[in-house]
Tab-separated table of C-alpha atoms in Angstrom:
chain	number	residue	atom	x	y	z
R	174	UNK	CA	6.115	11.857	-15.710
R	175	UNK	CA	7.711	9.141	-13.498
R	176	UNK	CA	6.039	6.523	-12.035
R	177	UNK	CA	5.147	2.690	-11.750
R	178	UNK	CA	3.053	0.650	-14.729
R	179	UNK	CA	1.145	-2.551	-13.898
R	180	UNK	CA	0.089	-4.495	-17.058
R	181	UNK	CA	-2.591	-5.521	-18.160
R	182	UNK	CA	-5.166	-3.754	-15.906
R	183	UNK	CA	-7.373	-7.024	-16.279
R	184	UNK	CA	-5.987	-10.823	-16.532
R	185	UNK	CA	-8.138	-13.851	-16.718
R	186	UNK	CA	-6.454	-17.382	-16.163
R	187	UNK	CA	-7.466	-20.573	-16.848
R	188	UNK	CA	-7.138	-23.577	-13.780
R	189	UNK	CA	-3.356	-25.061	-13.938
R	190	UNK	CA	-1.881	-22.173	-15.906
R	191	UNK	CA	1.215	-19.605	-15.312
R	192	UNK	CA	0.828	-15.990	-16.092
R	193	UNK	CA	2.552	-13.065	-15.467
R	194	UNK	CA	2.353	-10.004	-14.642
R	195	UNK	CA	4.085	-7.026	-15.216
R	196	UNK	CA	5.445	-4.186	-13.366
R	197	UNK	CA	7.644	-1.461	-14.506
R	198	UNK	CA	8.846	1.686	-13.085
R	199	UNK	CA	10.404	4.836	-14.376
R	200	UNK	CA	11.722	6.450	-10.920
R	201	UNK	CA	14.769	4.904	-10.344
R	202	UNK	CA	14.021	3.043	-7.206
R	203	UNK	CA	16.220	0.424	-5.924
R	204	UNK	CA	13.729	-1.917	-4.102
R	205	UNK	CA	10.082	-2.919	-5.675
R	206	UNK	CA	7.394	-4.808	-3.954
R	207	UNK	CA	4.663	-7.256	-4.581
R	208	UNK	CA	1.083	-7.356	-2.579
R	209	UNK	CA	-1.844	-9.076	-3.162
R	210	UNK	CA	-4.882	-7.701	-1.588
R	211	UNK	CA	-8.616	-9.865	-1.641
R	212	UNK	CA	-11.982	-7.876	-1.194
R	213	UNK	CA	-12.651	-5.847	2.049
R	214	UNK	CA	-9.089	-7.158	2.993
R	215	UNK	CA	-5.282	-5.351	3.651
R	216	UNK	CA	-2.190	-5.963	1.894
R	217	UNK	CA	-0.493	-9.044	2.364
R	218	UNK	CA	3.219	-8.963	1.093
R	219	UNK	CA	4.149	-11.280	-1.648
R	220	UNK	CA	7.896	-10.816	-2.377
R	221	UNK	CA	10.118	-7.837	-1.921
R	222	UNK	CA	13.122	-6.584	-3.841
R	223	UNK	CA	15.625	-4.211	-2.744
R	224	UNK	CA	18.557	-4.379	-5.117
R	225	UNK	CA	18.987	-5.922	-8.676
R	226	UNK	CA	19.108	-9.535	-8.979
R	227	UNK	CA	18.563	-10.168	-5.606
R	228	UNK	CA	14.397	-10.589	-3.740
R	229	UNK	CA	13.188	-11.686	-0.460
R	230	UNK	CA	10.202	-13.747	0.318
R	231	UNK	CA	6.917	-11.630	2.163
R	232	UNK	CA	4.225	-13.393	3.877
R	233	UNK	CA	2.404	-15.413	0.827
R	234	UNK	CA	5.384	-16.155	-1.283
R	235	UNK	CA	3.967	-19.779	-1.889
R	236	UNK	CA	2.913	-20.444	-5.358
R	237	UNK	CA	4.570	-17.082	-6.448
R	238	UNK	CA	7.581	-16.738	-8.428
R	239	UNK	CA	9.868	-13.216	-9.175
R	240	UNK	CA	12.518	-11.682	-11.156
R	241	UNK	CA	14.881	-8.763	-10.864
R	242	UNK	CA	17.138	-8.500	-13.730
R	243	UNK	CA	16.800	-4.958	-14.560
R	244	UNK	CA	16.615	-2.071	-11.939
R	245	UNK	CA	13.228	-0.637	-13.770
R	246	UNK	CA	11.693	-4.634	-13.785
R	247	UNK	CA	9.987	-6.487	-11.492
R	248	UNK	CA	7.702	-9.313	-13.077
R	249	UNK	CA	5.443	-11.769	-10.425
R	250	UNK	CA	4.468	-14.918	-12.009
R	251	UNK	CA	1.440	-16.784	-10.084
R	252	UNK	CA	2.259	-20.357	-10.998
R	253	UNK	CA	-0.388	-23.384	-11.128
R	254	UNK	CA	0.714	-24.187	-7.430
R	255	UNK	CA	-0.899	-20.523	-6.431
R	256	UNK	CA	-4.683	-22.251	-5.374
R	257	UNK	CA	-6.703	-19.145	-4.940
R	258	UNK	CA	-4.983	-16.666	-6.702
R	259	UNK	CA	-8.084	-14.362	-7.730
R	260	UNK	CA	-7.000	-11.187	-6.380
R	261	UNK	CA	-5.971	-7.757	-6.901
R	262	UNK	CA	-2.211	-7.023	-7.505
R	263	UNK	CA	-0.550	-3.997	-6.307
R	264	UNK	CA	3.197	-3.313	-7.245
R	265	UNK	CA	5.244	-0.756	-5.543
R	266	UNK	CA	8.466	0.996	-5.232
R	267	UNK	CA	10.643	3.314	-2.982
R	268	UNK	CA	13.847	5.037	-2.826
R	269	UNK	CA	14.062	5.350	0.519
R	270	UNK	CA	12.412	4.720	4.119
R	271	UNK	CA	11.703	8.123	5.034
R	272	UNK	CA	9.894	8.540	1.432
R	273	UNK	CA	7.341	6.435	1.015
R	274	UNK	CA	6.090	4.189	-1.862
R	275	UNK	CA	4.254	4.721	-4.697
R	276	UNK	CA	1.976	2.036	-6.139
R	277	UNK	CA	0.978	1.265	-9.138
R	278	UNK	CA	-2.668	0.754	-10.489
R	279	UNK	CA	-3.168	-2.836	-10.071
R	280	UNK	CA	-3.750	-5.493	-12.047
R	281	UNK	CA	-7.375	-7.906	-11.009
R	282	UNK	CA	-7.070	-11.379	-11.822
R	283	UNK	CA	-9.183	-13.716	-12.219
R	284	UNK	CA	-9.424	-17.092	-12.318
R	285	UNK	CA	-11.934	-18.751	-15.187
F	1033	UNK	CA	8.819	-4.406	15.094
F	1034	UNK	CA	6.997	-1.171	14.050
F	1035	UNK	CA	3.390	-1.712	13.624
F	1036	UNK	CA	0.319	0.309	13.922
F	1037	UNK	CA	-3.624	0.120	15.274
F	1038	UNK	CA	-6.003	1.683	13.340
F	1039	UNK	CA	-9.659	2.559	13.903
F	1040	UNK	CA	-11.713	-0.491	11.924
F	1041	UNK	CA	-14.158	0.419	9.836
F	1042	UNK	CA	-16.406	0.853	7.884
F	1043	UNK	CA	-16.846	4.702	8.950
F	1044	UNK	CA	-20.119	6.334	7.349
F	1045	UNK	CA	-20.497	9.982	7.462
F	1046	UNK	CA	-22.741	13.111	6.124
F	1047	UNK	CA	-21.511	15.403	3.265
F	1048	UNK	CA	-19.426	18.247	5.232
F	1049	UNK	CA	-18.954	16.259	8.474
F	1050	UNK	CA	-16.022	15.991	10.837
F	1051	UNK	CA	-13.447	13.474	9.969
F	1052	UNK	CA	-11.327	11.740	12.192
F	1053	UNK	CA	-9.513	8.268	11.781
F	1054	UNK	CA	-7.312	7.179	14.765
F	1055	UNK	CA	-3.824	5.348	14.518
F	1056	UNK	CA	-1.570	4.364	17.029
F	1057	UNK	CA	1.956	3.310	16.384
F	1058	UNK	CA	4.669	0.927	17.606
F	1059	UNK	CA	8.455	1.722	16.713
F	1060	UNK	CA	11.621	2.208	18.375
F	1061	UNK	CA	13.845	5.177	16.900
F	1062	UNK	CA	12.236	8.247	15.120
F	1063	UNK	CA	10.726	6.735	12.109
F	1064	UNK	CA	8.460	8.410	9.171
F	1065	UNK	CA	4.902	8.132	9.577
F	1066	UNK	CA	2.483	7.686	6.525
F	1067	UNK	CA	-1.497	7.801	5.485
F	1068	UNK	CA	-2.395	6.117	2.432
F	1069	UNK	CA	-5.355	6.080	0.531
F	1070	UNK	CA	-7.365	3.708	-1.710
F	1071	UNK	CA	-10.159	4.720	-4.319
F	1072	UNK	CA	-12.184	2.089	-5.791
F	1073	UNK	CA	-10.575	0.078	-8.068
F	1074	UNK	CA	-6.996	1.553	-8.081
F	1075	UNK	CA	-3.965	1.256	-6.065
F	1076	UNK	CA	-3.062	3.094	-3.068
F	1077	UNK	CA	-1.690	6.602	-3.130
F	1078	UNK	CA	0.187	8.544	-0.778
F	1079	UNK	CA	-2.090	10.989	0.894
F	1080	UNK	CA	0.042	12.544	3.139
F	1081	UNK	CA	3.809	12.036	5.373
F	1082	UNK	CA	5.522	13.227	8.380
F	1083	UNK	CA	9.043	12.640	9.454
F	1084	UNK	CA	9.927	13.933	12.704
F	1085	UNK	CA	7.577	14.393	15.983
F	1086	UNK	CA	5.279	17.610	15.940
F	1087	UNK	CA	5.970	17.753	11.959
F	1088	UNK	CA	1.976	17.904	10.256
F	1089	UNK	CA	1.572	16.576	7.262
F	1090	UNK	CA	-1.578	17.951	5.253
F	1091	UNK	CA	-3.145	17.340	1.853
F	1092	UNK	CA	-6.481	17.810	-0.096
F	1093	UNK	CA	-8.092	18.902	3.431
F	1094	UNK	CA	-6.807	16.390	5.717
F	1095	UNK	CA	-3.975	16.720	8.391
F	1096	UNK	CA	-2.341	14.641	10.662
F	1097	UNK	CA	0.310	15.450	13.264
F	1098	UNK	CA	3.136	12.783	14.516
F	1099	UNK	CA	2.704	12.608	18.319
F	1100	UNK	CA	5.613	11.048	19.539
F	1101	UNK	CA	4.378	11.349	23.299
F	1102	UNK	CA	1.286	9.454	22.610
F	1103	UNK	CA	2.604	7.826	19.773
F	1104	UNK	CA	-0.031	8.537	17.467
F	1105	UNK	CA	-1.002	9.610	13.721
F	1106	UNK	CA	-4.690	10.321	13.515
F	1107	UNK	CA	-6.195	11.107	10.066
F	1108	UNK	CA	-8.533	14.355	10.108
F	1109	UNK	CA	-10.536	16.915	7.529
F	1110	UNK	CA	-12.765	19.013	8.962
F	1111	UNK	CA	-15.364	19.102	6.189
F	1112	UNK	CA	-15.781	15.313	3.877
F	1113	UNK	CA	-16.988	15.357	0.734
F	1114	UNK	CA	-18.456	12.186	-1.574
F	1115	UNK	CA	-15.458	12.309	-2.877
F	1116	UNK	CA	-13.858	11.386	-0.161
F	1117	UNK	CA	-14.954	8.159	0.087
F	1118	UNK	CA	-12.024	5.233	-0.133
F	1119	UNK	CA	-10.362	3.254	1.833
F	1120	UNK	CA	-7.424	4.960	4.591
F	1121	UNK	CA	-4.276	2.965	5.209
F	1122	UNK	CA	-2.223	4.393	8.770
F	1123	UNK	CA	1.248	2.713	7.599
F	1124	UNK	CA	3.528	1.255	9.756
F	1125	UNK	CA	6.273	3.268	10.892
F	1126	UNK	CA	9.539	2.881	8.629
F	1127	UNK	CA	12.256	3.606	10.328
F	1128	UNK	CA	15.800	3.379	8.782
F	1129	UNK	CA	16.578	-0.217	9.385
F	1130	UNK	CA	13.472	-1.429	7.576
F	1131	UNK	CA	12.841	-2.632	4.382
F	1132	UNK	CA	9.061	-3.144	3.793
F	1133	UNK	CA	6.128	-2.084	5.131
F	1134	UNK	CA	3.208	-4.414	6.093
F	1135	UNK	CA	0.010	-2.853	5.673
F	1136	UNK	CA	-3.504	-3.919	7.661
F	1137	UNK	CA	-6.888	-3.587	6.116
F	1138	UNK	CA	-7.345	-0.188	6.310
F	1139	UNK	CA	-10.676	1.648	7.503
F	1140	UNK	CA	-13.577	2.364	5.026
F	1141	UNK	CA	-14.381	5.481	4.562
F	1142	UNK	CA	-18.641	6.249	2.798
F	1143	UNK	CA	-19.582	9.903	2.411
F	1144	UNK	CA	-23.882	10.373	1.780
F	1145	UNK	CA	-24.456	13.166	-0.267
């Protein structure tokens, strides 16, 4: 079955280090997001990608870095500069605007 | 741009109660509306879609109908279960010149046994 995988489910990270996380998807969708969402709270956008090799900024981009070298790929990498980056994940995808998106599970980080 | 109002929560309800969850849109054009949904601990999921004005979209019990003349998307089920419970997300509208969608907090859905 098609459909988007967010690796690992669980990530702990230690003060001043990068880590990354992973988000693949099996649909063939051209343009994959990033959100991070904190307790009780919405979806904020992180970075947006709508076409290979190329990625927009969202709303939080700062202390965020992305990638888009493979159609199927779309790794987020929460740097050192990222202060509060506890959160939970969410990657998603979509083929088109009258479709949708479908998310992945998540991955909950946590800073130790 | 296209954005929505939706009914804050958190909503607490009886087993077998009415649901309803209200959303109002913004948007210019004829754009596809969208509920998601949230269970603890996992991502969102679509729940349910409509594309043009008057279309419904239903699924596992709940409906909503795109009203174009009052501009609005409200989330119902006639009878909630426990399982039920989750978090609702009234998406913007997504019209063809957009490219992402930005989502508010959602409402809070608790069903008591």
């Amino acid at each position: 079955d098609g459909g988007i995988t967010q690796s690992p489910k669980y990530l702990f990270r230690k003060e001043g280090q990068n880590v990354t996380l992973s988000c693949e998807q099996n649909l063939n969708h051209d343009a994959m997001y990033w959100y991070r969402q904190d307790p009780g709270q919405g979806l904020r956008l992180i970075y947006y990608s709508q076409i290979v090799n190329d990625f927009q900024k969202g709303d939080i981009a700062e202390g965020y870095s992305v990638s888009r070298e493979k159609k199927e790929s779309f790794p987020l990498t929460v740097t050192s500069a990222q202060k509060n980056p506890t959160a939970f994940y969410l990657c998603a995808s979509s083929i088109g605007s009258r479709l949708g998106y479908t998310f992945g599970s998540g991955t909950r980080l946590t800073v130790v | 741009g296209n954005s929505v109002t939706q009914m804050e929560g958190p909503v607490t309800l009886s087993e077998e109660a009415f649901l309803t969850i209200n959303c109002t849109y913004t948007a210019t054009g004829y754009p596809s509306l969208f509920w998601y949904v949230q269970y603890p601990g996992e991502g969102l999921q679509l729940l349910l879609k409509a594309t043009k004005a008057d279309d419904k979209g239903s699924n596992k019990g709940f409906e909503a109908t795109y009203r174009k003349e009052t501009t609005s998307f409200h989330l119902e089920k006639g009878s909630v279960q426990v399982s039920d419970s989750a978090v609702y997300f009234c998406a913007p509208p997504w019209g063809s010149s957009a490219s992402k969608i930005i989502f508010g907090s959602g409402t809070r859905l608790s069903i008591r046994p």
